Coordinates of N, CA and C and ligand atoms in Angstrom, one line a residue:
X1 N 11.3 2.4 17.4 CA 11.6 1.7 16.2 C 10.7 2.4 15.1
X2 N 11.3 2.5 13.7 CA 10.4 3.2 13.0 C 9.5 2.5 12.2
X3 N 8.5 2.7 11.7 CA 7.7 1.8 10.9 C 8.1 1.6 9.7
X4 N 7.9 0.3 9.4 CA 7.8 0.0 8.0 C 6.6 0.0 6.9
X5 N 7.3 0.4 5.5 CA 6.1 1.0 4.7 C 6.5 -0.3 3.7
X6 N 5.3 -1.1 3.0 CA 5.4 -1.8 1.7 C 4.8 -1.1 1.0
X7 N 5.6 -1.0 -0.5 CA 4.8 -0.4 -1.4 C 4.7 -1.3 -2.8
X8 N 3.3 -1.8 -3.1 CA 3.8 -2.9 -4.0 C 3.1 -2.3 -5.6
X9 N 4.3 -2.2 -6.2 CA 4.2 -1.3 -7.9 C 4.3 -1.8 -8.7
X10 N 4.5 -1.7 -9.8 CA 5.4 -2.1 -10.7 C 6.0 -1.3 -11.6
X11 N 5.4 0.0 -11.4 CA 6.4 1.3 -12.2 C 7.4 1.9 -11.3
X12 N 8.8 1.6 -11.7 CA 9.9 1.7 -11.2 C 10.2 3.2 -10.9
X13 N 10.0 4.3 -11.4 CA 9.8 5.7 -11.1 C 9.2 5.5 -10.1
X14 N 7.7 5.3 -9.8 CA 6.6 5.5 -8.6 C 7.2 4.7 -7.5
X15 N 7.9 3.6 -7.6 CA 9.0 3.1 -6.6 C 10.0 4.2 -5.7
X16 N 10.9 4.4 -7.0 CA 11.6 5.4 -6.5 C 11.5 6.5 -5.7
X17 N 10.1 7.1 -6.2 CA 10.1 8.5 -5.7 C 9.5 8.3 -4.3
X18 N 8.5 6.8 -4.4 CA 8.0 6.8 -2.8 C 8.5 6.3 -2.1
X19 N 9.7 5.6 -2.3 CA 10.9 5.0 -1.1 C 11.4 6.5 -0.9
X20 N 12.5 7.0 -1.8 CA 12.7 8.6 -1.4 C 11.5 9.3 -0.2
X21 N 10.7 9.7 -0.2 CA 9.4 10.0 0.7 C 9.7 9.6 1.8
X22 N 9.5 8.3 2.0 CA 8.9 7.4 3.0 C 10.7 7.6 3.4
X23 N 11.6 7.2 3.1 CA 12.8 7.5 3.2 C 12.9 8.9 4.5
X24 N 12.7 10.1 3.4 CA 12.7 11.2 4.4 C 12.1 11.4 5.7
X25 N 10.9 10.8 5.4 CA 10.0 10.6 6.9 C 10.3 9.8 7.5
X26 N 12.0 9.3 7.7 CA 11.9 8.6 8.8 C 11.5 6.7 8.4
X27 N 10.7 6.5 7.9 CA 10.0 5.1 7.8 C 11.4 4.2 7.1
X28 N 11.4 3.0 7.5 CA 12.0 1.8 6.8 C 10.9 1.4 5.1
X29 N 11.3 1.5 3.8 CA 11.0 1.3 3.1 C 11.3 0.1 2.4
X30 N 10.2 -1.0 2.3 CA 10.2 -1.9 1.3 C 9.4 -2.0 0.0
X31 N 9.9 -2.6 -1.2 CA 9.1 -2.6 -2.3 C 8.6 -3.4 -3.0
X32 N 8.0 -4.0 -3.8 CA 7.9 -5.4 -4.3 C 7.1 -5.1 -5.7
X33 N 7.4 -5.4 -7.0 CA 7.2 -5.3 -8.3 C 5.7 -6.0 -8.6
X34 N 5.3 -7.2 -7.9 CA 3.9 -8.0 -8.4 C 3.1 -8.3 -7.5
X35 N 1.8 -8.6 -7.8 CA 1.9 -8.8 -6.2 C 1.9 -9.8 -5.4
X36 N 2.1 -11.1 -6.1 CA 2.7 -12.3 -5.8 C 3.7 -11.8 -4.6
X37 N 4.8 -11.2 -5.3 CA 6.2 -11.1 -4.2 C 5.7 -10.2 -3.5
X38 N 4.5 -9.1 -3.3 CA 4.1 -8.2 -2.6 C 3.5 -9.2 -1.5
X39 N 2.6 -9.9 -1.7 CA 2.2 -10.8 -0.7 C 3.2 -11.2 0.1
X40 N 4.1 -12.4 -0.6 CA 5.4 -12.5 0.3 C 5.9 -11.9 1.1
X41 N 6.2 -10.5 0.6 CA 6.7 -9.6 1.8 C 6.1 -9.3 2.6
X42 N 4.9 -9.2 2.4 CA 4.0 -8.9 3.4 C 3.9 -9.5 4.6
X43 N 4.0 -11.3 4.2 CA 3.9 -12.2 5.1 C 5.3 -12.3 5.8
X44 N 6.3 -11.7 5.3 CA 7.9 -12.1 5.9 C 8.3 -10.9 6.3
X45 N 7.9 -9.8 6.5 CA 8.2 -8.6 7.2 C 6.9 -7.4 7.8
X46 N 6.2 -8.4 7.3 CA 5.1 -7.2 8.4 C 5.1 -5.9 8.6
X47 N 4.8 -5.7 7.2 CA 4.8 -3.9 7.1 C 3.1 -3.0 8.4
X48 N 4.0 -2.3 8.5 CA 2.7 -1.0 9.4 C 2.1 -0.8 8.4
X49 N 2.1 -0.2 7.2 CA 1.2 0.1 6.4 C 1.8 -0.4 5.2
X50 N 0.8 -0.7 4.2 CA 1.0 -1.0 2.6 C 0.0 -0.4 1.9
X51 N 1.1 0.4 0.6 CA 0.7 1.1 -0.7 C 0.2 0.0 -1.6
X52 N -0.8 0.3 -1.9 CA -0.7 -0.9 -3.0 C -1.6 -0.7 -4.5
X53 N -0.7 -0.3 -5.6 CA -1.0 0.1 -6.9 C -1.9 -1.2 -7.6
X54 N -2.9 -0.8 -8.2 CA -4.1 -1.8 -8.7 C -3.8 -2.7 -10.3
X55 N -3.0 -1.7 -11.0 CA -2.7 -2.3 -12.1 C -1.3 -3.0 -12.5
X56 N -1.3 -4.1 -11.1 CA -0.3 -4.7 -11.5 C 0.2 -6.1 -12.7
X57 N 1.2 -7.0 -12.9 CA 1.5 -7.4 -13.5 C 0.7 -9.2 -13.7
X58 N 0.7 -9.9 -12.7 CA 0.1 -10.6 -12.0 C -1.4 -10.7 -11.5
X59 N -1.6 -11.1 -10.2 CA -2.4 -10.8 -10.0 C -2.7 -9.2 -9.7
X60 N -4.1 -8.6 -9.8 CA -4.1 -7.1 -9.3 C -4.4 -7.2 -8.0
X61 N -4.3 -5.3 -7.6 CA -4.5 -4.9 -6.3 C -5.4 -5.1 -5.7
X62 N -6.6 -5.8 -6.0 CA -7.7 -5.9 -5.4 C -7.5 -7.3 -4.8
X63 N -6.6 -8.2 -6.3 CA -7.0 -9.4 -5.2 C -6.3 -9.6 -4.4
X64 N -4.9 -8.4 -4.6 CA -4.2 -8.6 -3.3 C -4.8 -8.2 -1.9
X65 N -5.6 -7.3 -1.8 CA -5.9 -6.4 -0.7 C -7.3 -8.3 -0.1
X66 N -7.5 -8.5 -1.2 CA -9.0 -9.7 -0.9 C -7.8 -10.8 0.0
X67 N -6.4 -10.9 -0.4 CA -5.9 -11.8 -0.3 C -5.5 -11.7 1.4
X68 N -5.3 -10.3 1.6 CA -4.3 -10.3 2.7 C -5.6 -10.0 3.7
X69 N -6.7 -9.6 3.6 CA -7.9 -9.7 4.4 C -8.4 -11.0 4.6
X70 N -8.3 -11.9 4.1 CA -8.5 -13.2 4.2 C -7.5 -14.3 4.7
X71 N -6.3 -13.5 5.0 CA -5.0 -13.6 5.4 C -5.0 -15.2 6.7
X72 N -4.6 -15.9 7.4 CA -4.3 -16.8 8.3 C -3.4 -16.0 9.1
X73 N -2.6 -14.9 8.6 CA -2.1 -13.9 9.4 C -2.9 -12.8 10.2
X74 N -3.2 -12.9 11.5 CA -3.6 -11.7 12.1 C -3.4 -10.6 11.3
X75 N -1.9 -10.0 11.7 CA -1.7 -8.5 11.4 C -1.6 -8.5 10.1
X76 N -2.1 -9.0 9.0 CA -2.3 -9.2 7.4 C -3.8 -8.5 7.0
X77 N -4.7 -9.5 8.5 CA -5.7 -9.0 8.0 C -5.7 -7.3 8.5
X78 N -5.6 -6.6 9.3 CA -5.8 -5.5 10.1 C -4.9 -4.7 9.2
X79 N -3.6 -5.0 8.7 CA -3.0 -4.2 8.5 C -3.5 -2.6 7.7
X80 N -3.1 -1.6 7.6 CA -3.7 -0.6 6.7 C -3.6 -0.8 5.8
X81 N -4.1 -0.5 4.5 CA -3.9 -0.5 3.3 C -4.0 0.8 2.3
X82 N -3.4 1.2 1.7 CA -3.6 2.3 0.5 C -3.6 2.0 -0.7
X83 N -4.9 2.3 -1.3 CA -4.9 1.6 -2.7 C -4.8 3.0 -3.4
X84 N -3.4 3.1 -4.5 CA -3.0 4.2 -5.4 C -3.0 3.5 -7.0
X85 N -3.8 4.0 -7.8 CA -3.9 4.0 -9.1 C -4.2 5.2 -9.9
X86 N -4.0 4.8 -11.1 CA -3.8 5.7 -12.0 C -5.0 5.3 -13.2
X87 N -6.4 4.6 -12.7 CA -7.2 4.9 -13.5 C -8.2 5.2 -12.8
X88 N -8.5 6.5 -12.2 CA -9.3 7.2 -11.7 C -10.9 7.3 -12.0
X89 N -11.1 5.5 -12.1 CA -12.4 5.9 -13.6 C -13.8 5.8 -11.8
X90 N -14.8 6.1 -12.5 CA -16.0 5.7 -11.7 C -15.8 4.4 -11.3
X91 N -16.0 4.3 -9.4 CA -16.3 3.0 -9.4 C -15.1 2.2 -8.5
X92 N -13.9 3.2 -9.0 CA -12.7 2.3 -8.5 C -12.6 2.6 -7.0
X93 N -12.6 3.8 -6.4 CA -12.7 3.5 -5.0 C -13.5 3.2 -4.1
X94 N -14.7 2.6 -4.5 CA -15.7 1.7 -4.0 C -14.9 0.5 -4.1
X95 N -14.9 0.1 -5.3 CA -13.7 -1.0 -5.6 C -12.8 -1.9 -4.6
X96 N -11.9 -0.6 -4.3 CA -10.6 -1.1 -3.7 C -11.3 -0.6 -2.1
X97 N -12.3 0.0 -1.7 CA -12.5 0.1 -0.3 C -13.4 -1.4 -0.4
X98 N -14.1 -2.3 -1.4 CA -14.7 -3.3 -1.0 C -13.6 -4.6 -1.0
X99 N -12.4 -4.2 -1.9 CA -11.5 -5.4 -1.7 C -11.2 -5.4 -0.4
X100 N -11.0 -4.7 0.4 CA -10.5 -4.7 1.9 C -9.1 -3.1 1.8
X101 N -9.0 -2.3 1.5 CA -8.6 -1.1 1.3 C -9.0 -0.6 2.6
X102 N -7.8 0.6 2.9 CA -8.7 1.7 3.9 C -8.9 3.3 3.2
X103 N -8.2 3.2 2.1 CA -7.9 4.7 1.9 C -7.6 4.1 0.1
X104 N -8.1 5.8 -0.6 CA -8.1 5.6 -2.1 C -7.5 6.5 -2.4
X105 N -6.2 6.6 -3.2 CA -5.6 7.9 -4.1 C -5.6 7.5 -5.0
X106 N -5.9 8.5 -5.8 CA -5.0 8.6 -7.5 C -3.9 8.8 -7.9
X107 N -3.1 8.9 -9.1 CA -2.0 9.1 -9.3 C -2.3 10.3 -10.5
X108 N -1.6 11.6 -10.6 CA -0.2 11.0 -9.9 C -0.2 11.5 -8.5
X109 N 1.2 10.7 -7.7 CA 1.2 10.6 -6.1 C 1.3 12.0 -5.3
X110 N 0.0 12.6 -5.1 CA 0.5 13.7 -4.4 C 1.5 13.0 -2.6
X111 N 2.9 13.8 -2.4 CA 3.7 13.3 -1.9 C 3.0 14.1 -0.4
X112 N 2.7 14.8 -0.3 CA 2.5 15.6 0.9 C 1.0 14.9 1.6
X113 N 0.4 14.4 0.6 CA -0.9 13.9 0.7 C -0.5 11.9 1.5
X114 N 0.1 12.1 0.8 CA 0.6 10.2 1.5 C 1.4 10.6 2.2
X115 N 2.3 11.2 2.8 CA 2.7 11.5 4.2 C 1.4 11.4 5.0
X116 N 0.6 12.4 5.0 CA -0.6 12.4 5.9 C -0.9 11.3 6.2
X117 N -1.5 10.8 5.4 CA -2.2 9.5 5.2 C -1.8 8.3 5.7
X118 N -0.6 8.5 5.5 CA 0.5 7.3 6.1 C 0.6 7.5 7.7
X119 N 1.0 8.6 8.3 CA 1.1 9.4 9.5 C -0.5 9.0 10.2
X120 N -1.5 9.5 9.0 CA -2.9 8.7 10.2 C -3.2 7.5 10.1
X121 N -2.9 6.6 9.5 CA -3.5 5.3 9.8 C -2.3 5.1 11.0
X122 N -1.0 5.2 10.9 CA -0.1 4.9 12.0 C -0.7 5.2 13.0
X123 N -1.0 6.6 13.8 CA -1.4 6.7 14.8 C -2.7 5.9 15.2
X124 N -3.4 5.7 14.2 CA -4.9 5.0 14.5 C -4.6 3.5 14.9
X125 N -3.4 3.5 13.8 CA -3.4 1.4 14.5 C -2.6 1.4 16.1
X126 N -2.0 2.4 16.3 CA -1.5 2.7 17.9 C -2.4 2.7 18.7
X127 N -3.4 3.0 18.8 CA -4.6 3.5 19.5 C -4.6 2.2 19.9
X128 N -4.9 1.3 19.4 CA -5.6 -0.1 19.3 C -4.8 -1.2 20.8
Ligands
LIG201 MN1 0.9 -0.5 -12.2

């Protein structure tokens, strides 16, 4: 069965092109615009790993990442997380590694770069 990827954005381009991605590698891709409904999905489909962009509409990515670590869901808390933003300032990947994050990119999305990344937290949470 192949994994599922959540990616929670809100810029419809950076949607696009990472379902396309995640698409080609094989993965089942879901998306969610806030991260209100990112949470939801999270809790109603149990993604293997989640993208999750910091400057969203709602609440942001941190307090999503704070949310789903504090989760009543087991595999909410453990799940992997990738925190991708697009303000690269000092500070933010401390940030989102202390919201509960495992991994920090910038944007824009190097694609070859989140394959990897995607591909090693999978095998790491296999191990387990
Ligand atoms: Mn955004």
């Amino acid at each position: 069965m192949s994994a599922t990827i959540l990616y929670i954005e809100d810029n419809s381009d950076n949607l696009t092109l990472v379902k396309r991605a995640m698409e080609a590698a094989g993965y089942n891709f879901i998306g969610a615009q806030d991260g209100l409904s990112g949470l939801k999905m999270a809790e109603d489909q149990a993604p293997d790993v989640i993208l999750l962009d910091i400057n969203l509409p709602d609440i942001d990515g941190y307090e999503v990442a704070r949310r789903l670590r504090s989760s009543s869901k087991p595999n909410l808390i453990y799940v992997p997380v990738i925190a991708i933003t697009a303000n690269a300032m000092r500070g933010d990947a401390e940030k989102a590694l202390a919201a509960g994050c495992d991994v920090y990119m910038s944007k824009p999305i190097n694609i070859r770069e989140l394959w990897a990344r995607v591909e090693a937290l999978l095998q790491s949470s296999e191990i387990t």
